Amino acid sequence: QVQLVESGGGLVQAGGSLRLSCAASRRTFSVYAMGWFRQAPGKERQFVAGIRWSGGSTNYTDSVKGRFTVSRDNAKNTMYLQMNTLKPEDTAVYYCAASRGWPITDPVYWGQGTQVTVSS
């Protein structure tokens, strides 16, 4: 069992930045590919960004490319999402997830989510 805990969400003005963190409970964190998903009110949960076990491969949904950066520190069992130039349409609950496969299509573990609100 892997427990994931997100932090770093909050309220920010458009154009601002936030950094989300996802802390994992197990030392075997490094064997999982990790990802960020988000769900806006009334919408389905969507993939945002993913990073492979070693951190050498990443991928992003088109709407965040060039603005968001995913990274991980396996020594700290933590994944990050640096979000720059935020837009109101980035407002959502952000979830981190762990996957045994790459690319991430069917995560096996989920965090509880952290709210990100971008005001215009």
PDB file of C-alpha atoms in Angstrom:
ATOM      1  CA  GLN A   1       0.000   0.000   0.000  1.00  0.00           C
ATOM      2  CA  VAL A   2       1.273   3.443  -0.907  1.00  0.00           C
ATOM      3  CA  GLN A   3      -0.230   6.510   0.720  1.00  0.00           C
ATOM      4  CA  LEU A   4       0.034   9.786  -1.141  1.00  0.00           C
ATOM      5  CA  VAL A   5      -0.444  13.206   0.422  1.00  0.00           C
ATOM      6  CA  GLU A   6      -0.620  16.375  -1.659  1.00  0.00           C
ATOM      7  CA  SER A   7       0.146  19.855  -0.407  1.00  0.00           C
ATOM      8  CA  GLY A   8       0.808  23.318  -1.770  1.00  0.00           C
ATOM      9  CA  GLY A   9      -2.558  24.226  -3.232  1.00  0.00           C
ATOM     10  CA  GLY A  10      -4.179  27.576  -2.650  1.00  0.00           C
ATOM     11  CA  LEU A  11      -5.547  30.756  -4.169  1.00  0.00           C
ATOM     12  CA  VAL A  12      -3.411  32.665  -6.660  1.00  0.00           C
ATOM     13  CA  GLN A  13      -4.005  35.405  -9.211  1.00  0.00           C
ATOM     14  CA  ALA A  14      -3.768  34.707 -12.913  1.00  0.00           C
ATOM     15  CA  GLY A  15      -0.142  34.797 -14.029  1.00  0.00           C
ATOM     16  CA  GLY A  16       1.088  33.631 -10.653  1.00  0.00           C
ATOM     17  CA  SER A  17       2.827  30.427  -9.601  1.00  0.00           C
ATOM     18  CA  LEU A  18       2.323  27.550  -7.192  1.00  0.00           C
ATOM     19  CA  ARG A  19       4.301  24.434  -6.402  1.00  0.00           C
ATOM     20  CA  LEU A  20       2.462  21.290  -5.445  1.00  0.00           C
ATOM     21  CA  SER A  21       4.116  18.459  -3.554  1.00  0.00           C
ATOM     22  CA  CYS A  22       3.130  14.821  -3.256  1.00  0.00           C
ATOM     23  CA  ALA A  23       4.698  12.859  -0.420  1.00  0.00           C
ATOM     24  CA  ALA A  24       4.609   9.063  -0.558  1.00  0.00           C
ATOM     25  CA  SER A  25       4.624   6.766   2.432  1.00  0.00           C
ATOM     26  CA  ARG A  26       6.801   3.965   1.166  1.00  0.00           C
ATOM     27  CA  ARG A  27      10.452   3.644   0.320  1.00  0.00           C
ATOM     28  CA  THR A  28       9.454   1.745  -2.827  1.00  0.00           C
ATOM     29  CA  PHE A  29       8.153   5.043  -4.179  1.00  0.00           C
ATOM     30  CA  SER A  30      10.939   4.884  -6.743  1.00  0.00           C
ATOM     31  CA  VAL A  31       9.443   1.847  -8.530  1.00  0.00           C
ATOM     32  CA  TYR A  32       6.302   3.701  -9.526  1.00  0.00           C
ATOM     33  CA  ALA A  33       5.688   6.136 -12.300  1.00  0.00           C
ATOM     34  CA  MET A  34       3.970   9.159 -10.811  1.00  0.00           C
ATOM     35  CA  GLY A  35       1.491  11.610 -12.190  1.00  0.00           C
ATOM     36  CA  TRP A  36      -0.691  14.629 -11.558  1.00  0.00           C
ATOM     37  CA  PHE A  37      -4.347  14.741 -12.487  1.00  0.00           C
ATOM     38  CA  ARG A  38      -6.947  17.434 -11.971  1.00  0.00           C
ATOM     39  CA  GLN A  39     -10.699  17.693 -11.799  1.00  0.00           C
ATOM     40  CA  ALA A  40     -12.592  20.924 -12.287  1.00  0.00           C
ATOM     41  CA  PRO A  41     -16.200  21.312 -11.082  1.00  0.00           C
ATOM     42  CA  GLY A  42     -18.599  19.481 -13.380  1.00  0.00           C
ATOM     43  CA  LYS A  43     -15.789  17.948 -15.426  1.00  0.00           C
ATOM     44  CA  GLU A  44     -14.074  14.594 -15.587  1.00  0.00           C
ATOM     45  CA  ARG A  45     -10.685  14.043 -14.026  1.00  0.00           C
ATOM     46  CA  GLN A  46      -7.935  14.642 -16.558  1.00  0.00           C
ATOM     47  CA  PHE A  47      -4.259  13.818 -16.814  1.00  0.00           C
ATOM     48  CA  VAL A  48      -1.924  16.778 -16.327  1.00  0.00           C
ATOM     49  CA  ALA A  49       1.661  15.506 -16.122  1.00  0.00           C
ATOM     50  CA  GLY A  50       3.615  12.325 -15.523  1.00  0.00           C
ATOM     51  CA  ILE A  51       7.145  11.314 -14.660  1.00  0.00           C
ATOM     52  CA  ARG A  52       8.822   7.953 -14.997  1.00  0.00           C
ATOM     53  CA  TRP A  53      10.532   5.987 -12.218  1.00  0.00           C
ATOM     54  CA  SER A  54      13.963   7.454 -12.827  1.00  0.00           C
ATOM     55  CA  GLY A  55      12.700  10.917 -13.613  1.00  0.00           C
ATOM     56  CA  GLY A  56      14.258  10.716 -17.059  1.00  0.00           C
ATOM     57  CA  SER A  57      10.959  10.799 -18.942  1.00  0.00           C
ATOM     58  CA  THR A  58       8.084  13.192 -18.512  1.00  0.00           C
ATOM     59  CA  ASN A  59       4.909  13.993 -20.388  1.00  0.00           C
ATOM     60  CA  TYR A  60       2.252  16.685 -20.186  1.00  0.00           C
ATOM     61  CA  THR A  61      -1.184  17.453 -21.449  1.00  0.00           C
ATOM     62  CA  ASP A  62      -1.010  20.075 -24.197  1.00  0.00           C
ATOM     63  CA  SER A  63      -2.700  22.833 -22.204  1.00  0.00           C
ATOM     64  CA  VAL A  64       0.087  22.964 -19.591  1.00  0.00           C
ATOM     65  CA  LYS A  65       3.170  22.423 -21.761  1.00  0.00           C
ATOM     66  CA  GLY A  66       5.692  25.181 -21.249  1.00  0.00           C
ATOM     67  CA  ARG A  67       4.003  26.334 -18.023  1.00  0.00           C
ATOM     68  CA  PHE A  68       4.101  23.299 -15.704  1.00  0.00           C
ATOM     69  CA  THR A  69       7.105  21.186 -14.745  1.00  0.00           C
ATOM     70  CA  VAL A  70       6.907  17.819 -13.005  1.00  0.00           C
ATOM     71  CA  SER A  71       9.868  16.487 -11.038  1.00  0.00           C
ATOM     72  CA  ARG A  72      10.598  13.931  -8.353  1.00  0.00           C
ATOM     73  CA  ASP A  73      13.097  13.299  -5.582  1.00  0.00           C
ATOM     74  CA  ASN A  74      13.171   9.570  -4.906  1.00  0.00           C
ATOM     75  CA  ALA A  75      15.414  10.046  -1.868  1.00  0.00           C
ATOM     76  CA  LYS A  76      12.619  12.093  -0.294  1.00  0.00           C
ATOM     77  CA  ASN A  77       9.759  10.003  -1.710  1.00  0.00           C
ATOM     78  CA  THR A  78       8.310  13.211  -3.103  1.00  0.00           C
ATOM     79  CA  MET A  79       7.014  14.436  -6.440  1.00  0.00           C
ATOM     80  CA  TYR A  80       6.496  18.073  -7.364  1.00  0.00           C
ATOM     81  CA  LEU A  81       4.492  20.088  -9.855  1.00  0.00           C
ATOM     82  CA  GLN A  82       5.776  23.594 -10.494  1.00  0.00           C
ATOM     83  CA  MET A  83       2.969  25.609 -12.043  1.00  0.00           C
ATOM     84  CA  ASN A  84       3.794  28.946 -13.640  1.00  0.00           C
ATOM     85  CA  THR A  85       1.742  31.473 -15.581  1.00  0.00           C
ATOM     86  CA  LEU A  86      -1.420  30.075 -14.048  1.00  0.00           C
ATOM     87  CA  LYS A  87      -4.743  30.684 -15.763  1.00  0.00           C
ATOM     88  CA  PRO A  88      -8.292  30.638 -14.384  1.00  0.00           C
ATOM     89  CA  GLU A  89      -8.920  27.463 -16.378  1.00  0.00           C
ATOM     90  CA  ASP A  90      -6.259  25.726 -14.268  1.00  0.00           C
ATOM     91  CA  THR A  91      -8.634  25.930 -11.307  1.00  0.00           C
ATOM     92  CA  ALA A  92      -9.306  22.392 -10.100  1.00  0.00           C
ATOM     93  CA  VAL A  93      -8.612  19.843  -7.424  1.00  0.00           C
ATOM     94  CA  TYR A  94      -5.197  18.395  -8.175  1.00  0.00           C
ATOM     95  CA  TYR A  95      -4.468  14.760  -7.374  1.00  0.00           C
ATOM     96  CA  CYS A  96      -1.231  12.851  -7.407  1.00  0.00           C
ATOM     97  CA  ALA A  97      -1.211   9.236  -8.444  1.00  0.00           C
ATOM     98  CA  ALA A  98       1.138   6.267  -8.621  1.00  0.00           C
ATOM     99  CA  SER A  99       1.227   3.846 -11.521  1.00  0.00           C
ATOM    100  CA  ARG A 100       3.043   0.584 -12.158  1.00  0.00           C
ATOM    101  CA  GLY A 101       3.138   1.259 -15.882  1.00  0.00           C
ATOM    102  CA  TRP A 102       4.349   3.959 -18.224  1.00  0.00           C
ATOM    103  CA  PRO A 103       2.810   5.979 -19.740  1.00  0.00           C
ATOM    104  CA  ILE A 104       0.372   6.433 -16.905  1.00  0.00           C
ATOM    105  CA  THR A 105      -3.055   5.175 -17.925  1.00  0.00           C
ATOM    106  CA  ASP A 106      -4.474   3.415 -14.883  1.00  0.00           C
ATOM    107  CA  PRO A 107      -3.032   4.587 -11.556  1.00  0.00           C
ATOM    108  CA  VAL A 108      -3.240   2.192  -8.634  1.00  0.00           C
ATOM    109  CA  TYR A 109      -2.884   4.734  -5.831  1.00  0.00           C
ATOM    110  CA  TRP A 110      -4.356   8.217  -5.416  1.00  0.00           C
ATOM    111  CA  GLY A 111      -3.922  11.082  -3.013  1.00  0.00           C
ATOM    112  CA  GLN A 112      -6.816  12.960  -1.467  1.00  0.00           C
ATOM    113  CA  GLY A 113      -6.349  16.063  -3.624  1.00  0.00           C
ATOM    114  CA  THR A 114      -5.438  19.700  -3.088  1.00  0.00           C
ATOM    115  CA  GLN A 115      -7.465  22.667  -4.315  1.00  0.00           C
ATOM    116  CA  VAL A 116      -5.923  25.146  -6.727  1.00  0.00           C
ATOM    117  CA  THR A 117      -7.922  28.281  -7.444  1.00  0.00           C
ATOM    118  CA  VAL A 118      -6.748  30.866  -9.961  1.00  0.00           C
ATOM    119  CA  SER A 119      -8.553  34.189  -9.922  1.00  0.00           C
ATOM    120  CA  SER A 120      -8.809  36.412 -12.972  1.00  0.00           C
TER     121      SER A 120
END
